[in-house]
PDB file of C-alpha atoms in Angstrom:
ATOM      1  CA  MET A1211     -27.141   3.749   1.338  1.00 98.00           C
ATOM      2  CA  ASP A1212     -23.551   2.666   0.915  1.00 98.00           C
ATOM      3  CA  THR A1213     -20.763   3.633  -1.496  1.00 97.00           C
ATOM      4  CA  ALA A1214     -17.761   2.293   0.414  1.00 96.00           C
ATOM      5  CA  THR A1215     -17.220  -0.593  -2.019  1.00 95.00           C
ATOM      6  CA  PRO A1216     -17.640  -0.824  -5.806  1.00 95.00           C
ATOM      7  CA  ALA A1217     -21.351  -1.367  -5.124  1.00 96.00           C
ATOM      8  CA  VAL A1218     -23.650   1.660  -5.216  1.00 97.00           C
ATOM      9  CA  THR A1219     -26.520   0.412  -3.106  1.00 98.00           C
ATOM     10  CA  VAL A1220     -29.733   1.985  -1.775  1.00 98.00           C
ATOM     11  CA  ALA A1221     -32.702   0.529   0.088  1.00 98.00           C
ATOM     12  CA  LEU A1222     -35.878   1.716   1.769  1.00 98.00           C
ATOM     13  CA  HIS A1223     -36.821   0.084   5.066  1.00 97.00           C
ATOM     14  CA  ASP A1224     -40.095   0.563   6.947  1.00 96.00           C
ATOM     15  CA  GLY A1225     -38.764  -0.515  10.345  1.00 92.00           C
ATOM     16  CA  ALA A1226     -39.827  -4.113   9.846  1.00 94.00           C
ATOM     17  CA  SER A1227     -38.562  -5.092   6.407  1.00 96.00           C
ATOM     18  CA  VAL A1228     -36.969  -3.838   3.209  1.00 97.00           C
ATOM     19  CA  ILE A1229     -39.648  -2.575   0.827  1.00 97.00           C
ATOM     20  CA  ALA A1230     -37.443  -1.559  -2.109  1.00 98.00           C
ATOM     21  CA  SER A1231     -33.771  -1.759  -3.023  1.00 97.00           C
ATOM     22  CA  SER A1232     -31.274  -1.095  -5.795  1.00 97.00           C
ATOM     23  CA  GLY A1233     -27.657  -2.105  -6.333  1.00 96.00           C
ATOM     24  CA  GLN A1234     -25.117  -1.596  -9.108  1.00 96.00           C
ATOM     25  CA  VAL A1235     -21.431  -2.497  -9.101  1.00 95.00           C
ATOM     26  CA  ASP A1236     -19.222   0.146 -10.706  1.00 94.00           C
ATOM     27  CA  ALA A1237     -16.145   1.381  -8.865  1.00 88.00           C
ATOM     28  CA  ARG A1238     -15.854   4.586 -10.916  1.00 91.00           C
ATOM     29  CA  ARG A1239     -19.416   5.933 -11.050  1.00 94.00           C
ATOM     30  CA  HIS A1240     -20.606   6.330  -7.445  1.00 95.00           C
ATOM     31  CA  GLY A1241     -21.508   9.993  -7.895  1.00 93.00           C
ATOM     32  CA  GLU A1242     -23.313   9.336 -11.152  1.00 96.00           C
ATOM     33  CA  LEU A1243     -25.315   6.329  -9.967  1.00 97.00           C
ATOM     34  CA  LEU A1244     -26.337   7.139  -6.394  1.00 97.00           C
ATOM     35  CA  LEU A1245     -29.123   9.703  -6.839  1.00 97.00           C
ATOM     36  CA  PRO A1246     -30.812   7.814  -9.702  1.00 97.00           C
ATOM     37  CA  ALA A1247     -30.755   4.756  -7.439  1.00 98.00           C
ATOM     38  CA  VAL A1248     -32.509   6.757  -4.715  1.00 98.00           C
ATOM     39  CA  ASP A1249     -35.144   7.838  -7.242  1.00 97.00           C
ATOM     40  CA  ARG A1250     -35.701   4.238  -8.404  1.00 97.00           C
ATOM     41  CA  VAL A1251     -36.100   2.935  -4.873  1.00 98.00           C
ATOM     42  CA  LEU A1252     -38.613   5.625  -3.934  1.00 98.00           C
ATOM     43  CA  ALA A1253     -40.561   5.051  -7.154  1.00 98.00           C
ATOM     44  CA  GLU A1254     -40.616   1.294  -6.601  1.00 97.00           C
ATOM     45  CA  ALA A1255     -41.934   1.835  -3.085  1.00 97.00           C
ATOM     46  CA  GLY A1256     -44.473   4.402  -4.271  1.00 97.00           C
ATOM     47  CA  VAL A1257     -43.381   7.098  -1.824  1.00 96.00           C
ATOM     48  CA  LYS A1258     -41.755  10.510  -2.047  1.00 96.00           C
ATOM     49  CA  LEU A1259     -38.526  11.604  -0.403  1.00 95.00           C
ATOM     50  CA  ASP A1260     -40.359  13.549   2.314  1.00 95.00           C
ATOM     51  CA  ALA A1261     -41.677  10.226   3.664  1.00 95.00           C
ATOM     52  CA  VAL A1262     -38.175   9.308   4.839  1.00 97.00           C
ATOM     53  CA  THR A1263     -37.801   9.569   8.631  1.00 96.00           C
ATOM     54  CA  GLY A1264     -34.117   8.672   8.936  1.00 97.00           C
ATOM     55  CA  VAL A1265     -31.026   7.899   6.885  1.00 98.00           C
ATOM     56  CA  VAL A1266     -28.452   5.145   7.419  1.00 98.00           C
ATOM     57  CA  VAL A1267     -25.147   5.311   5.563  1.00 98.00           C
ATOM     58  CA  GLY A1268     -22.182   2.977   5.403  1.00 97.00           C
ATOM     59  CA  VAL A1269     -19.108   4.701   6.852  1.00 98.00           C
ATOM     60  CA  GLY A1270     -16.584   2.252   5.397  1.00 96.00           C
ATOM     61  CA  PRO A1271     -13.799   1.447   5.626  1.00 97.00           C
ATOM     62  CA  GLY A1272     -13.431   2.266   1.953  1.00 92.00           C
ATOM     63  CA  PRO A1273     -11.514   4.312  -0.598  1.00 88.00           C
ATOM     64  CA  TYR A1274     -11.700   8.069  -0.094  1.00 86.00           C
ATOM     65  CA  THR A1275     -13.453   9.105  -3.304  1.00 86.00           C
ATOM     66  CA  GLY A1276     -16.255   6.566  -3.358  1.00 91.00           C
ATOM     67  CA  LEU A1277     -16.913   6.616   0.364  1.00 93.00           C
ATOM     68  CA  ARG A1278     -17.447  10.364   0.570  1.00 94.00           C
ATOM     69  CA  VAL A1279     -20.173  10.262  -2.127  1.00 96.00           C
ATOM     70  CA  GLY A1280     -22.536   8.335   0.112  1.00 97.00           C
ATOM     71  CA  LEU A1281     -21.653  10.258   3.251  1.00 97.00           C
ATOM     72  CA  VAL A1282     -22.137  13.674   1.675  1.00 97.00           C
ATOM     73  CA  THR A1283     -25.408  12.594   0.068  1.00 97.00           C
ATOM     74  CA  ALA A1284     -26.704  11.183   3.347  1.00 98.00           C
ATOM     75  CA  ALA A1285     -25.767  14.366   5.202  1.00 98.00           C
ATOM     76  CA  THR A1286     -27.521  16.460   2.565  1.00 97.00           C
ATOM     77  CA  PHE A1287     -30.713  14.436   2.817  1.00 98.00           C
ATOM     78  CA  GLY A1288     -30.602  14.628   6.595  1.00 98.00           C
ATOM     79  CA  SER A1289     -30.245  18.400   6.518  1.00 97.00           C
ATOM     80  CA  ALA A1290     -32.907  18.933   3.850  1.00 97.00           C
ATOM     81  CA  LEU A1291     -35.442  16.639   5.534  1.00 97.00           C
ATOM     82  CA  SER A1292     -34.492  17.456   9.152  1.00 98.00           C
ATOM     83  CA  VAL A1293     -34.108  13.748   9.938  1.00 98.00           C
ATOM     84  CA  PRO A1294     -31.351  11.887  11.798  1.00 97.00           C
ATOM     85  CA  VAL A1295     -28.421  10.410   9.866  1.00 98.00           C
ATOM     86  CA  HIS A1296     -26.860   7.253  11.304  1.00 98.00           C
ATOM     87  CA  GLY A1297     -23.569   5.597  10.394  1.00 98.00           C
ATOM     88  CA  LEU A1298     -22.887   1.886  10.244  1.00 98.00           C
ATOM     89  CA  CYS A1299     -19.666   0.018   9.502  1.00 98.00           C
ATOM     90  CA  THR A1300     -19.833  -1.359   5.964  1.00 98.00           C
ATOM     91  CA  LEU A1301     -18.136  -4.585   7.060  1.00 98.00           C
ATOM     92  CA  ASP A1302     -20.886  -5.076   9.657  1.00 98.00           C
ATOM     93  CA  GLY A1303     -23.469  -4.833   6.882  1.00 97.00           C
ATOM     94  CA  LEU A1304     -21.661  -7.522   4.899  1.00 98.00           C
ATOM     95  CA  ALA A1305     -21.426  -9.761   7.952  1.00 98.00           C
ATOM     96  CA  TYR A1306     -25.138  -9.334   8.638  1.00 98.00           C
ATOM     97  CA  ALA A1307     -25.983 -10.194   5.028  1.00 97.00           C
ATOM     98  CA  ALA A1308     -23.837 -13.322   5.263  1.00 97.00           C
ATOM     99  CA  GLY A1309     -25.778 -14.306   8.369  1.00 97.00           C
ATOM    100  CA  GLN A1310     -29.060 -13.758   6.532  1.00 96.00           C
ATOM    101  CA  GLY A1311     -27.712 -16.129   3.905  1.00 95.00           C
ATOM    102  CA  GLY A1312     -27.157 -18.842   6.492  1.00 96.00           C
ATOM    103  CA  LEU A1313     -23.509 -18.387   7.454  1.00 97.00           C
ATOM    104  CA  GLU A1314     -22.797 -18.981  11.118  1.00 93.00           C
ATOM    105  CA  GLY A1315     -19.750 -17.686  12.977  1.00 84.00           C
ATOM    106  CA  PRO A1316     -16.988 -17.346  13.568  1.00 97.00           C
ATOM    107  CA  PHE A1317     -15.899 -15.883  10.251  1.00 98.00           C
ATOM    108  CA  ALA A1318     -14.207 -12.829   8.750  1.00 98.00           C
ATOM    109  CA  VAL A1319     -15.162 -10.152   6.222  1.00 98.00           C
ATOM    110  CA  ALA A1320     -12.728  -8.699   3.698  1.00 98.00           C
ATOM    111  CA  THR A1321     -13.307  -6.021   1.058  1.00 97.00           C
ATOM    112  CA  ASP A1322     -10.960  -4.745  -1.623  1.00 96.00           C
ATOM    113  CA  ALA A1323      -8.795  -1.894  -0.323  1.00 95.00           C
ATOM    114  CA  ARG A1324      -6.770  -1.643  -3.567  1.00 92.00           C
ATOM    115  CA  ARG A1325      -2.938  -1.407  -3.420  1.00 91.00           C
ATOM    116  CA  LYS A1326      -3.051  -5.226  -3.034  1.00 95.00           C
ATOM    117  CA  GLU A1327      -4.610  -4.858   0.422  1.00 97.00           C
ATOM    118  CA  VAL A1328      -7.948  -5.653   2.054  1.00 97.00           C
ATOM    119  CA  TYR A1329     -10.120  -3.995   4.666  1.00 97.00           C
ATOM    120  CA  TRP A1330     -11.104  -6.726   7.102  1.00 98.00           C
ATOM    121  CA  ALA A1331     -12.548  -7.658  10.475  1.00 98.00           C
ATOM    122  CA  ARG A1332     -13.357 -10.813  12.432  1.00 98.00           C
ATOM    123  CA  TYR A1333     -16.845 -11.761  13.647  1.00 98.00           C
ATOM    124  CA  GLU A1334     -18.115 -14.156  16.283  1.00 98.00           C
ATOM    125  CA  ASP A1335     -21.423 -14.220  14.432  1.00 97.00           C
ATOM    126  CA  ALA A1336     -23.343 -12.089  11.951  1.00 97.00           C
ATOM    127  CA  ARG A1337     -24.081  -9.419  14.555  1.00 96.00           C
ATOM    128  CA  THR A1338     -20.906  -9.424  16.650  1.00 97.00           C
ATOM    129  CA  ARG A1339     -17.608  -7.995  15.447  1.00 97.00           C
ATOM    130  CA  THR A1340     -14.481  -8.708  17.495  1.00 96.00           C
ATOM    131  CA  GLY A1341     -12.015  -5.854  17.464  1.00 91.00           C
ATOM    132  CA  VAL A1342     -11.832  -2.981  15.022  1.00 95.00           C
ATOM    133  CA  PRO A1343     -11.554  -3.008  11.217  1.00 97.00           C
ATOM    134  CA  ALA A1344      -8.037  -3.026   9.800  1.00 97.00           C
ATOM    135  CA  VAL A1345      -6.240  -2.797   6.470  1.00 97.00           C
ATOM    136  CA  ASP A1346      -3.510  -5.309   5.614  1.00 97.00           C
ATOM    137  CA  ARG A1347      -1.970  -7.335   2.814  1.00 97.00           C
ATOM    138  CA  PRO A1348      -3.765 -10.684   2.472  1.00 98.00           C
ATOM    139  CA  ALA A1349      -0.578 -12.681   2.961  1.00 97.00           C
ATOM    140  CA  ASP A1350       0.036 -10.941   6.286  1.00 98.00           C
ATOM    141  CA  ILE A1351      -3.278 -12.087   7.782  1.00 98.00           C
ATOM    142  CA  ALA A1352      -3.715 -15.444   6.037  1.00 98.00           C
ATOM    143  CA  ALA A1353      -2.360 -17.385   9.015  1.00 97.00           C
ATOM    144  CA  GLU A1354      -4.505 -15.430  11.465  1.00 96.00           C
ATOM    145  CA  LEU A1355      -7.670 -16.207   9.489  1.00 97.00           C
ATOM    146  CA  ALA A1356      -6.725 -19.762   8.530  1.00 97.00           C
ATOM    147  CA  GLY A1357      -9.678 -22.121   8.770  1.00 96.00           C
ATOM    148  CA  LEU A1358     -12.261 -19.333   8.792  1.00 97.00           C
ATOM    149  CA  PRO A1359     -14.740 -18.571   6.033  1.00 98.00           C
ATOM    150  CA  VAL A1360     -14.068 -15.083   4.660  1.00 98.00           C
ATOM    151  CA  VAL A1361     -16.929 -13.072   3.204  1.00 98.00           C
ATOM    152  CA  GLY A1362     -16.576 -10.383   0.548  1.00 97.00           C
ATOM    153  CA  ALA A1363     -14.774  -9.379  -2.616  1.00 97.00           C
ATOM    154  CA  GLY A1364     -11.452  -9.237  -0.781  1.00 96.00           C
ATOM    155  CA  ALA A1365     -11.619 -12.978  -0.237  1.00 96.00           C
ATOM    156  CA  VAL A1366     -12.527 -13.651  -3.866  1.00 97.00           C
ATOM    157  CA  LEU A1367      -9.621 -11.537  -5.120  1.00 97.00           C
ATOM    158  CA  TYR A1368      -7.019 -13.401  -3.052  1.00 98.00           C
ATOM    159  CA  PRO A1369      -7.952 -17.106  -2.994  1.00 96.00           C
ATOM    160  CA  GLU A1370      -4.412 -18.136  -2.093  1.00 97.00           C
ATOM    161  CA  ALA A1371      -4.767 -16.289   1.225  1.00 98.00           C
ATOM    162  CA  PHE A1372      -8.486 -16.945   1.757  1.00 98.00           C
ATOM    163  CA  PRO A1373      -9.348 -20.365   0.303  1.00 97.00           C
ATOM    164  CA  ASP A1374     -12.807 -20.472   1.909  1.00 97.00           C
ATOM    165  CA  ALA A1375     -14.331 -17.407   0.231  1.00 97.00           C
ATOM    166  CA  ARG A1376     -18.044 -16.829   0.782  1.00 96.00           C
ATOM    167  CA  GLY A1377     -20.692 -14.461  -0.526  1.00 93.00           C
ATOM    168  CA  PRO A1378     -21.964 -11.886  -0.742  1.00 96.00           C
ATOM    169  CA  GLU A1379     -19.063 -10.079  -2.418  1.00 95.00           C
ATOM    170  CA  HIS A1380     -20.433  -6.566  -1.886  1.00 95.00           C
ATOM    171  CA  VAL A1381     -22.583  -4.924   0.742  1.00 95.00           C
ATOM    172  CA  ALA A1382     -26.296  -4.449   0.077  1.00 96.00           C
ATOM    173  CA  ALA A1383     -28.148  -1.487   1.544  1.00 97.00           C
ATOM    174  CA  GLY A1384     -31.047  -3.740   2.476  1.00 97.00           C
ATOM    175  CA  ALA A1385     -28.857  -5.645   4.932  1.00 97.00           C
ATOM    176  CA  LEU A1386     -27.370  -2.399   6.223  1.00 97.00           C
ATOM    177  CA  ALA A1387     -30.864  -0.981   6.818  1.00 97.00           C
ATOM    178  CA  ALA A1388     -32.122  -4.154   8.482  1.00 97.00           C
ATOM    179  CA  LEU A1389     -29.170  -4.242  10.866  1.00 97.00           C
ATOM    180  CA  ALA A1390     -29.586  -0.555  11.691  1.00 97.00           C
ATOM    181  CA  ALA A1391     -33.323  -0.987  12.322  1.00 96.00           C
ATOM    182  CA  GLU A1392     -32.610  -3.947  14.595  1.00 96.00           C
ATOM    183  CA  ARG A1393     -30.032  -2.020  16.626  1.00 97.00           C
ATOM    184  CA  LEU A1394     -32.178   1.097  16.883  1.00 96.00           C
ATOM    185  CA  ALA A1395     -35.174  -0.961  18.027  1.00 95.00           C
ATOM    186  CA  ALA A1396     -32.955  -2.451  20.744  1.00 96.00           C
ATOM    187  CA  GLY A1397     -31.986   1.032  21.910  1.00 96.00           C
ATOM    188  CA  GLN A1398     -28.409   0.767  20.694  1.00 96.00           C
ATOM    189  CA  GLU A1399     -26.548   3.815  19.465  1.00 94.00           C
ATOM    190  CA  LEU A1400     -25.222   3.796  15.917  1.00 97.00           C
ATOM    191  CA  LEU A1401     -22.077   5.505  14.666  1.00 97.00           C
ATOM    192  CA  GLU A1402     -21.734   9.118  13.708  1.00 96.00           C
ATOM    193  CA  PRO A1403     -21.912   9.478   9.906  1.00 97.00           C
ATOM    194  CA  ARG A1404     -18.194  10.116   9.544  1.00 96.00           C
ATOM    195  CA  PRO A1405     -15.848   8.283   7.179  1.00 95.00           C
ATOM    196  CA  LEU A1406     -13.824   5.403   8.524  1.00 94.00           C
ATOM    197  CA  TYR A1407     -10.506   5.924   6.760  1.00 91.00           C
ATOM    198  CA  LEU A1408      -7.775   3.457   7.667  1.00 90.00           C
ATOM    199  CA  ARG A1409      -5.063   5.086   5.586  1.00 74.00           C
ATOM    200  CA  ARG A1410      -4.321   8.325   3.789  1.00 57.00           C
ATOM    201  CA  PRO A1411      -5.970   9.001   0.388  1.00 52.00           C
ATOM    202  CA  ASP A1412      -4.128   8.215  -2.852  1.00 49.00           C
ATOM    203  CA  ALA A1413      -4.330  11.846  -3.958  1.00 46.00           C
ATOM    204  CA  GLN A1414      -2.154  14.132  -1.848  1.00 51.00           C
ATOM    205  CA  VAL A1415      -0.748  17.627  -2.108  1.00 51.00           C
ATOM    206  CA  PRO A1416       2.753  17.442  -3.648  1.00 54.00           C
ATOM    207  CA  LYS A1417       5.624  18.180  -1.316  1.00 61.00           C
ATOM    208  CA  ASN A1418       7.942  21.123  -1.923  1.00 62.00           C
ATOM    209  CA  TYR A1419       5.725  22.557  -4.623  1.00 57.00           C
ATOM    210  CA  LYS A1420       6.459  26.071  -5.864  1.00 58.00           C
ATOM    211  CA  VAL A1421       3.865  28.733  -5.131  1.00 57.00           C
ATOM    212  CA  VAL A1422       3.451  31.194  -7.989  1.00 57.00           C
ATOM    213  CA  THR A1423       1.752  34.515  -7.249  1.00 60.00           C
ATOM    214  CA  PRO A1424       1.054  37.318  -9.705  1.00 59.00           C
ATOM    215  CA  LYS A1425       3.196  40.424  -9.423  1.00 55.00           C
TER     216      LYS A1425
END
């Protein structure tokens, strides 16, 4: 599952292929949409939740509020089912999906970070990220990414900086699950299911606030 972008996306993978998936794009309803999506995917696959043997969750980068919905839900399922919970970079899932769609590297991935910024990373190919994800204004990285296709909603939002925008715009849990299954089968370790925040949240405790206590 992944809630690091406006997409609320869930998929069920049997270790070889995706057997059911669901995706809705709504930046303000992650908490409302995620569990019904899980129910739909399980129903479509004809299995119950106790059949799940592991959970993969996108760790971002992404906005604080949406990202934590998926991470908390994944952790809850892992605890309730006593199964491992694995993290995977959301940008890696988008890159992998682009590769499934036929895009060959090198290229970049960019998602909407709000505040007129993008979360982004460069890739040699659909499976190989170079460096770590970052958050920047599109104009500040346009020269660095000049000539490269850029995958994701961040590219679509800023065509003047990223003229060669490619799909998909949002991550799909099916691609995330397929990439995780591939890496696990190869004996590779995945990330801890902890949020990848690249900046402080929008909501912060006010400075110099007055504490009022009853007498």
